[in-house]
């Protein structure tokens, strides 16, 4: 699956300005082979990072990538990586669109906690599965709509607007749960995070479906082009007739929806709602996944598949540290070092400096 549209030009860092768009019109048509090569070249450092982590683990334990079949479903460390990383991946999906418009959403972790608390409360009061899911997703949508209104309509800086809900949202989750961990038991709800379909874990399948659906919506319609146009130049996109404020607001709503679903998966995974720990620092992992995946923090371009690979890299790194016995308290340190290294390696300016000062590095591109 490639994020690059085949039949229309892109707006953003990859295709800056209308002059470049014209050159695209005269360029030869892209085949699937050239598209695949361009994707591998664009994400070479990210793919290399994942491969390096897997190589380290395979050297230490040749059974690291071994898959087995037990109790009617597949199991193994790779399955654990996809299962545990599904929540970060889902948050990163919504975060990608927000960042593509030049914004950021710091409130997703708190929305995860609120959605989980609401779900647990309703389930313990005897509410049905459909009503519980609708309420949890609704909480995410409302939170995203508040962020979108503050950013797109009132004009607050995204980091300030979402910081408000990030702080207040955690308090709301505490208020809903009464400051306690709410334990529940509901087989249908728990199936979403811990169940299996045709031998495969349900949660990664849900996230994969969300990615494919979003990709189809954005790349088979003009929606993706509108988002990139707003992120590239909001004023210019407004003057050509694009509802820039509405596009911006909708990306925050979508991010909130992803956070609400992540709250459902988080609560279902542990069969409880923990307003203190649920979604803690989740916004940072989501932003890291988007950035190392190749989406520009300045907006104007995005890549959903890059975001997916970024989330896989972060979860593989996290699993590696736990697998190697690194204490959870210091686990963020090596994670931060690797993320900074990947970002520096991806930096065009750094690679240009290397080519200038190291003749042997001319092949670095």
Tab-separated table of C-alpha atoms in Angstrom:
chain	number	residue	atom	x	y	z
A	1	UNK	CA	0.000	0.000	0.000
A	2	UNK	CA	1.510	3.254	-1.054
A	3	UNK	CA	0.442	6.638	0.196
A	4	UNK	CA	1.485	8.377	-2.961
A	5	UNK	CA	-1.457	9.139	-5.241
A	6	UNK	CA	-0.861	8.043	-8.793
A	7	UNK	CA	-3.194	10.286	-10.738
A	8	UNK	CA	-2.939	13.641	-9.058
A	9	UNK	CA	-0.181	15.972	-7.889
A	10	UNK	CA	0.681	16.431	-4.224
A	11	UNK	CA	0.911	19.675	-2.356
A	12	UNK	CA	3.614	20.064	0.270
A	13	UNK	CA	7.293	19.569	0.797
A	14	UNK	CA	7.440	16.819	-1.771
A	15	UNK	CA	5.762	19.017	-4.381
A	16	UNK	CA	6.311	22.623	-3.397
A	17	UNK	CA	4.483	25.150	-5.463
A	18	UNK	CA	2.535	25.072	-8.659
A	19	UNK	CA	5.628	25.067	-10.912
A	20	UNK	CA	6.579	21.679	-9.583
A	21	UNK	CA	3.055	20.455	-10.079
A	22	UNK	CA	3.415	21.300	-13.730
A	23	UNK	CA	6.567	19.228	-13.931
A	24	UNK	CA	4.632	16.328	-12.457
A	25	UNK	CA	2.141	16.594	-15.261
A	26	UNK	CA	4.922	16.078	-17.809
A	27	UNK	CA	6.712	13.312	-15.897
A	28	UNK	CA	6.278	9.717	-17.070
A	29	UNK	CA	3.531	7.659	-15.369
A	30	UNK	CA	4.619	5.847	-12.214
A	31	UNK	CA	4.489	2.061	-12.231
A	32	UNK	CA	4.009	-0.085	-9.156
A	33	UNK	CA	7.714	-1.007	-9.290
A	34	UNK	CA	8.913	2.603	-9.300
A	35	UNK	CA	6.401	3.483	-6.550
A	36	UNK	CA	7.684	0.621	-4.388
A	37	UNK	CA	11.298	1.646	-5.008
A	38	UNK	CA	10.504	5.257	-4.109
A	39	UNK	CA	8.825	4.139	-0.881
A	40	UNK	CA	11.763	1.914	0.138
A	41	UNK	CA	14.203	4.728	-0.635
A	42	UNK	CA	12.106	7.250	1.314
A	43	UNK	CA	11.875	4.993	4.367
A	44	UNK	CA	15.237	3.249	4.057
A	45	UNK	CA	16.536	4.484	7.407
A	46	UNK	CA	13.294	3.544	9.163
A	47	UNK	CA	13.262	0.063	7.642
A	48	UNK	CA	16.952	-0.238	8.496
A	49	UNK	CA	16.235	0.644	12.129
A	50	UNK	CA	13.573	-2.054	12.399
A	51	UNK	CA	15.876	-4.565	10.704
A	52	UNK	CA	18.749	-3.650	13.075
A	53	UNK	CA	16.555	-4.171	16.157
A	54	UNK	CA	15.363	-7.524	14.859
A	55	UNK	CA	18.957	-8.537	14.064
A	56	UNK	CA	20.092	-7.672	17.605
A	57	UNK	CA	17.272	-9.733	19.093
A	58	UNK	CA	17.865	-12.646	16.735
A	59	UNK	CA	21.569	-12.644	17.647
A	60	UNK	CA	20.713	-12.759	21.355
A	61	UNK	CA	17.817	-15.193	20.958
A	62	UNK	CA	17.283	-17.028	17.649
A	63	UNK	CA	13.690	-17.795	18.743
A	64	UNK	CA	12.756	-14.104	18.916
A	65	UNK	CA	10.806	-14.183	15.645
A	66	UNK	CA	9.468	-17.694	16.110
A	67	UNK	CA	5.711	-18.075	15.666
A	68	UNK	CA	3.630	-20.885	17.121
A	69	UNK	CA	0.035	-22.084	17.218
A	70	UNK	CA	-1.731	-22.661	20.510
A	71	UNK	CA	-5.393	-22.808	21.593
A	72	UNK	CA	-6.561	-22.016	18.094
A	73	UNK	CA	-4.501	-18.873	17.497
A	74	UNK	CA	-1.033	-17.742	16.517
A	75	UNK	CA	1.368	-16.553	19.222
A	76	UNK	CA	4.933	-15.291	19.512
A	77	UNK	CA	6.926	-12.110	20.072
A	78	UNK	CA	6.049	-10.604	16.641
A	79	UNK	CA	2.367	-11.026	17.496
A	80	UNK	CA	2.966	-9.325	20.851
A	81	UNK	CA	4.652	-6.402	19.080
A	82	UNK	CA	1.647	-5.893	16.799
A	83	UNK	CA	-0.834	-6.433	19.641
A	84	UNK	CA	0.802	-4.087	22.146
A	85	UNK	CA	1.681	-1.563	19.447
A	86	UNK	CA	-1.851	-1.423	18.047
A	87	UNK	CA	-2.923	1.282	20.522
A	88	UNK	CA	0.043	3.551	19.746
A	89	UNK	CA	-0.497	2.925	16.042
A	90	UNK	CA	-4.139	3.960	16.281
A	91	UNK	CA	-3.292	7.163	18.149
A	92	UNK	CA	-0.564	7.903	15.608
A	93	UNK	CA	-3.090	7.525	12.768
A	94	UNK	CA	-5.155	10.430	14.062
A	95	UNK	CA	-2.062	12.398	15.044
A	96	UNK	CA	-0.716	12.124	11.478
A	97	UNK	CA	-3.591	14.123	10.017
A	98	UNK	CA	-3.391	16.761	12.749
A	99	UNK	CA	0.350	17.207	12.223
A	100	UNK	CA	-0.174	17.288	8.444
A	101	UNK	CA	-2.198	20.483	8.933
A	102	UNK	CA	0.658	21.998	10.949
A	103	UNK	CA	-0.900	21.268	14.367
A	104	UNK	CA	-0.377	18.829	17.217
A	105	UNK	CA	-2.742	17.092	19.643
A	106	UNK	CA	-1.428	16.662	23.190
A	107	UNK	CA	-4.801	15.641	24.624
A	108	UNK	CA	-5.095	12.133	23.165
A	109	UNK	CA	-3.689	10.444	26.298
A	110	UNK	CA	-6.298	12.104	28.508
A	111	UNK	CA	-9.068	11.227	26.038
A	112	UNK	CA	-7.944	7.607	26.264
A	113	UNK	CA	-8.375	7.757	30.046
A	114	UNK	CA	-11.826	9.396	29.796
A	115	UNK	CA	-13.082	6.912	27.186
A	116	UNK	CA	-11.871	3.999	29.306
A	117	UNK	CA	-13.496	5.374	32.461
A	118	UNK	CA	-16.803	5.987	30.678
A	119	UNK	CA	-16.760	2.468	29.218
A	120	UNK	CA	-16.067	0.815	32.576
A	121	UNK	CA	-18.726	2.873	34.320
A	122	UNK	CA	-21.401	2.035	31.739
A	123	UNK	CA	-20.537	-1.665	31.650
A	124	UNK	CA	-20.791	-1.916	35.439
A	125	UNK	CA	-24.191	-0.225	35.257
A	126	UNK	CA	-25.430	-2.864	32.836
A	127	UNK	CA	-25.232	-0.910	29.584
A	128	UNK	CA	-25.022	-2.872	26.350
A	129	UNK	CA	-21.926	-3.186	24.195
A	130	UNK	CA	-23.207	-0.923	21.417
A	131	UNK	CA	-24.167	1.881	23.826
A	132	UNK	CA	-20.819	1.609	25.618
A	133	UNK	CA	-18.825	1.795	22.401
A	134	UNK	CA	-20.931	4.696	21.139
A	135	UNK	CA	-20.371	6.593	24.392
A	136	UNK	CA	-16.600	5.996	24.382
A	137	UNK	CA	-16.223	7.039	20.752
A	138	UNK	CA	-18.549	9.976	21.375
A	139	UNK	CA	-16.296	11.188	24.177
A	140	UNK	CA	-13.373	11.172	21.766
A	141	UNK	CA	-15.333	13.021	19.088
A	142	UNK	CA	-16.500	15.692	21.541
A	143	UNK	CA	-12.971	16.169	22.884
A	144	UNK	CA	-11.619	16.445	19.346
A	145	UNK	CA	-14.349	18.913	18.404
A	146	UNK	CA	-13.399	21.114	21.375
A	147	UNK	CA	-9.764	21.058	20.274
A	148	UNK	CA	-10.753	21.786	16.690
A	149	UNK	CA	-12.930	24.738	17.702
A	150	UNK	CA	-10.169	26.219	19.878
A	151	UNK	CA	-7.564	25.875	17.117
A	152	UNK	CA	-9.515	26.486	13.905
A	153	UNK	CA	-12.246	28.879	15.049
A	154	UNK	CA	-10.818	30.771	18.015
A	155	UNK	CA	-7.244	30.720	16.768
A	156	UNK	CA	-5.373	29.326	19.763
A	157	UNK	CA	-1.997	27.747	19.131
A	158	UNK	CA	-2.507	23.964	18.806
A	159	UNK	CA	-0.045	23.144	21.572
A	160	UNK	CA	-1.860	25.507	23.968
A	161	UNK	CA	-5.387	24.481	22.951
A	162	UNK	CA	-4.740	20.745	23.324
A	163	UNK	CA	-2.684	21.238	26.489
A	164	UNK	CA	-5.871	22.546	28.127
A	165	UNK	CA	-7.749	19.313	27.472
A	166	UNK	CA	-4.642	17.274	28.271
A	167	UNK	CA	-4.604	18.668	31.823
A	168	UNK	CA	-8.359	19.032	32.351
A	169	UNK	CA	-9.136	15.689	30.704
A	170	UNK	CA	-7.095	13.736	33.222
A	171	UNK	CA	-9.077	15.420	35.990
A	172	UNK	CA	-12.354	14.568	34.239
A	173	UNK	CA	-11.298	10.920	34.042
A	174	UNK	CA	-10.492	10.977	37.763
A	175	UNK	CA	-13.885	12.525	38.476
A	176	UNK	CA	-15.737	9.872	36.458
A	177	UNK	CA	-13.878	6.994	38.090
A	178	UNK	CA	-13.928	8.523	41.565
A	179	UNK	CA	-10.148	8.252	41.677
A	180	UNK	CA	-10.389	4.450	41.722
A	181	UNK	CA	-9.474	1.715	39.279
A	182	UNK	CA	-12.810	0.439	37.922
A	183	UNK	CA	-12.780	-3.299	37.248
A	184	UNK	CA	-15.413	-4.825	34.966
A	185	UNK	CA	-16.229	-8.090	33.280
A	186	UNK	CA	-17.813	-8.172	29.816
A	187	UNK	CA	-16.810	-10.870	27.348
A	188	UNK	CA	-17.857	-8.969	24.229
A	189	UNK	CA	-16.002	-5.803	25.245
A	190	UNK	CA	-12.860	-7.704	26.241
A	191	UNK	CA	-12.908	-9.568	22.919
A	192	UNK	CA	-11.983	-6.345	21.110
A	193	UNK	CA	-8.533	-6.288	22.736
A	194	UNK	CA	-7.916	-9.882	23.762
A	195	UNK	CA	-9.899	-11.911	21.228
A	196	UNK	CA	-8.826	-13.649	18.027
A	197	UNK	CA	-10.442	-13.830	14.603
A	198	UNK	CA	-9.361	-16.690	12.326
A	199	UNK	CA	-6.400	-17.218	14.636
A	200	UNK	CA	-5.245	-13.591	14.450
A	201	UNK	CA	-5.548	-10.984	17.247
A	202	UNK	CA	-8.561	-8.704	16.775
A	203	UNK	CA	-6.986	-5.423	17.918
A	204	UNK	CA	-4.301	-5.248	15.162
A	205	UNK	CA	-6.967	-6.229	12.629
A	206	UNK	CA	-9.142	-3.314	13.772
A	207	UNK	CA	-6.207	-0.929	13.501
A	208	UNK	CA	-5.282	-2.288	10.066
A	209	UNK	CA	-8.866	-1.754	8.909
A	210	UNK	CA	-8.733	1.819	10.236
A	211	UNK	CA	-5.497	2.476	8.322
A	212	UNK	CA	-6.806	1.018	5.058
A	213	UNK	CA	-10.117	2.883	5.367
A	214	UNK	CA	-8.348	6.168	6.107
A	215	UNK	CA	-5.932	5.635	3.239
A	216	UNK	CA	-8.787	4.999	0.818
A	217	UNK	CA	-10.680	8.047	2.046
A	218	UNK	CA	-7.693	10.375	1.797
A	219	UNK	CA	-6.025	9.116	-1.379
A	220	UNK	CA	-9.043	8.155	-3.462
A	221	UNK	CA	-10.801	11.450	-2.790
A	222	UNK	CA	-9.631	15.058	-2.576
A	223	UNK	CA	-9.566	14.964	1.249
A	224	UNK	CA	-5.852	14.124	1.455
A	225	UNK	CA	-4.988	16.926	-0.972
A	226	UNK	CA	-7.057	19.397	1.070
A	227	UNK	CA	-5.219	18.435	4.282
A	228	UNK	CA	-1.818	18.820	2.633
A	229	UNK	CA	-2.858	22.127	1.092
A	230	UNK	CA	-3.972	23.520	4.465
A	231	UNK	CA	-0.751	22.355	6.116
A	232	UNK	CA	1.388	23.730	3.297
A	233	UNK	CA	-0.179	27.181	3.169
A	234	UNK	CA	-3.429	27.798	5.039
A	235	UNK	CA	-3.940	31.294	3.652
A	236	UNK	CA	-3.423	30.246	0.041
A	237	UNK	CA	-5.715	27.238	0.425
A	238	UNK	CA	-8.407	29.526	1.854
A	239	UNK	CA	-8.190	31.889	-1.115
A	240	UNK	CA	-8.529	29.038	-3.637
A	241	UNK	CA	-11.806	28.035	-2.005
A	242	UNK	CA	-10.803	25.328	0.465
A	243	UNK	CA	-12.593	25.499	3.830
A	244	UNK	CA	-9.295	25.528	5.707
A	245	UNK	CA	-10.791	26.003	9.190
A	246	UNK	CA	-13.256	23.163	8.670
A	247	UNK	CA	-10.521	20.843	7.384
A	248	UNK	CA	-8.367	21.643	10.409
A	249	UNK	CA	-11.207	21.105	12.861
A	250	UNK	CA	-12.135	17.767	11.284
A	251	UNK	CA	-8.592	16.436	11.678
A	252	UNK	CA	-8.834	17.075	15.441
A	253	UNK	CA	-12.229	15.345	15.519
A	254	UNK	CA	-10.698	12.356	13.748
A	255	UNK	CA	-7.790	12.337	16.202
A	256	UNK	CA	-10.284	12.373	19.081
A	257	UNK	CA	-12.204	9.488	17.509
A	258	UNK	CA	-8.993	7.448	17.302
A	259	UNK	CA	-8.262	8.309	20.951
A	260	UNK	CA	-11.753	7.156	21.981
A	261	UNK	CA	-11.260	3.792	20.250
A	262	UNK	CA	-7.806	3.518	21.816
A	263	UNK	CA	-9.421	4.061	25.223
A	264	UNK	CA	-11.762	1.145	24.498
A	265	UNK	CA	-8.857	-1.127	23.538
A	266	UNK	CA	-6.818	-0.033	26.567
A	267	UNK	CA	-9.618	-0.720	29.051
A	268	UNK	CA	-10.582	-3.980	27.346
A	269	UNK	CA	-6.968	-5.167	27.402
A	270	UNK	CA	-6.640	-4.958	31.211
A	271	UNK	CA	-10.387	-5.403	31.974
A	272	UNK	CA	-10.301	-2.192	33.989
A	273	UNK	CA	-10.186	1.591	33.703
A	274	UNK	CA	-7.222	3.297	35.345
A	275	UNK	CA	-7.666	7.061	35.115
A	276	UNK	CA	-4.131	7.646	36.397
A	277	UNK	CA	-2.123	5.405	34.064
A	278	UNK	CA	-4.333	4.849	31.012
A	279	UNK	CA	-2.886	6.769	28.068
A	280	UNK	CA	-0.004	8.101	30.165
A	281	UNK	CA	2.588	9.654	27.780
A	282	UNK	CA	0.714	8.034	24.887
A	283	UNK	CA	0.670	11.352	23.028
A	284	UNK	CA	4.469	11.405	22.988
A	285	UNK	CA	4.756	7.927	21.492
A	286	UNK	CA	2.163	8.871	18.876
A	287	UNK	CA	4.052	12.028	17.922
A	288	UNK	CA	7.332	10.094	17.799
A	289	UNK	CA	5.777	7.497	15.489
A	290	UNK	CA	4.514	10.207	13.140
A	291	UNK	CA	7.813	12.098	13.082
A	292	UNK	CA	10.120	9.131	12.543
A	293	UNK	CA	7.645	7.900	9.932
A	294	UNK	CA	8.438	10.883	7.749
A	295	UNK	CA	5.492	13.260	8.264
A	296	UNK	CA	6.767	16.821	8.494
A	297	UNK	CA	6.075	18.626	11.775
A	298	UNK	CA	5.680	21.789	9.730
A	299	UNK	CA	2.701	20.250	7.912
A	300	UNK	CA	2.007	19.985	4.209
A	301	UNK	CA	2.715	16.307	3.675
A	302	UNK	CA	2.024	13.034	5.413
A	303	UNK	CA	2.541	9.327	4.964
A	304	UNK	CA	0.261	6.831	6.706
A	305	UNK	CA	2.464	3.846	5.915
A	306	UNK	CA	5.468	5.728	7.305
A	307	UNK	CA	3.477	6.348	10.485
A	308	UNK	CA	2.696	2.629	10.716
A	309	UNK	CA	6.369	1.757	10.331
A	310	UNK	CA	7.292	4.402	12.907
A	311	UNK	CA	4.877	2.852	15.409
A	312	UNK	CA	6.314	-0.607	14.683
A	313	UNK	CA	9.836	0.754	15.269
A	314	UNK	CA	8.887	2.259	18.631
A	315	UNK	CA	7.045	-0.848	19.807
A	316	UNK	CA	9.881	-3.117	18.625
A	317	UNK	CA	12.324	-0.964	20.566
A	318	UNK	CA	10.111	-1.051	23.663
A	319	UNK	CA	9.691	-4.829	23.427
A	320	UNK	CA	13.437	-5.249	22.932
A	321	UNK	CA	14.204	-3.316	26.112
A	322	UNK	CA	11.702	-5.300	28.161
A	323	UNK	CA	12.968	-8.504	26.544
A	324	UNK	CA	16.530	-7.595	27.535
A	325	UNK	CA	15.489	-6.792	31.110
A	326	UNK	CA	15.837	-2.997	30.964
A	327	UNK	CA	13.955	-1.525	33.973
A	328	UNK	CA	10.789	0.356	32.899
A	329	UNK	CA	11.959	3.441	34.812
A	330	UNK	CA	14.931	4.001	32.493
A	331	UNK	CA	13.378	2.558	29.322
A	332	UNK	CA	12.471	6.018	27.942
A	333	UNK	CA	16.172	7.022	27.855
A	334	UNK	CA	17.375	4.587	25.181
A	335	UNK	CA	14.076	5.126	23.366
A	336	UNK	CA	14.742	8.868	23.199
A	337	UNK	CA	18.322	8.268	22.010
A	338	UNK	CA	17.179	6.004	19.168
A	339	UNK	CA	14.428	8.402	18.132
A	340	UNK	CA	16.849	11.348	18.026
A	341	UNK	CA	19.304	9.233	16.023
A	342	UNK	CA	16.641	8.250	13.476
A	343	UNK	CA	15.487	11.866	13.130
A	344	UNK	CA	19.086	13.058	12.622
A	345	UNK	CA	19.735	10.363	10.036
A	346	UNK	CA	16.584	11.414	8.173
A	347	UNK	CA	17.650	15.075	8.232
A	348	UNK	CA	18.425	16.337	4.722
A	349	UNK	CA	20.650	19.073	6.177
A	350	UNK	CA	22.738	16.601	8.165
A	351	UNK	CA	23.113	14.323	5.157
A	352	UNK	CA	24.146	17.310	3.032
A	353	UNK	CA	26.810	18.209	5.613
A	354	UNK	CA	28.045	14.614	5.604
A	355	UNK	CA	28.329	14.668	1.821
A	356	UNK	CA	30.243	17.952	2.014
A	357	UNK	CA	32.746	16.944	4.703
A	358	UNK	CA	32.979	13.185	4.115
A	359	UNK	CA	33.713	12.385	0.459
A	360	UNK	CA	32.978	8.727	1.159
A	361	UNK	CA	29.429	9.644	2.229
A	362	UNK	CA	28.382	10.886	-1.215
A	363	UNK	CA	26.245	7.820	-1.622
A	364	UNK	CA	24.151	8.825	1.383
A	365	UNK	CA	20.857	10.142	-0.010
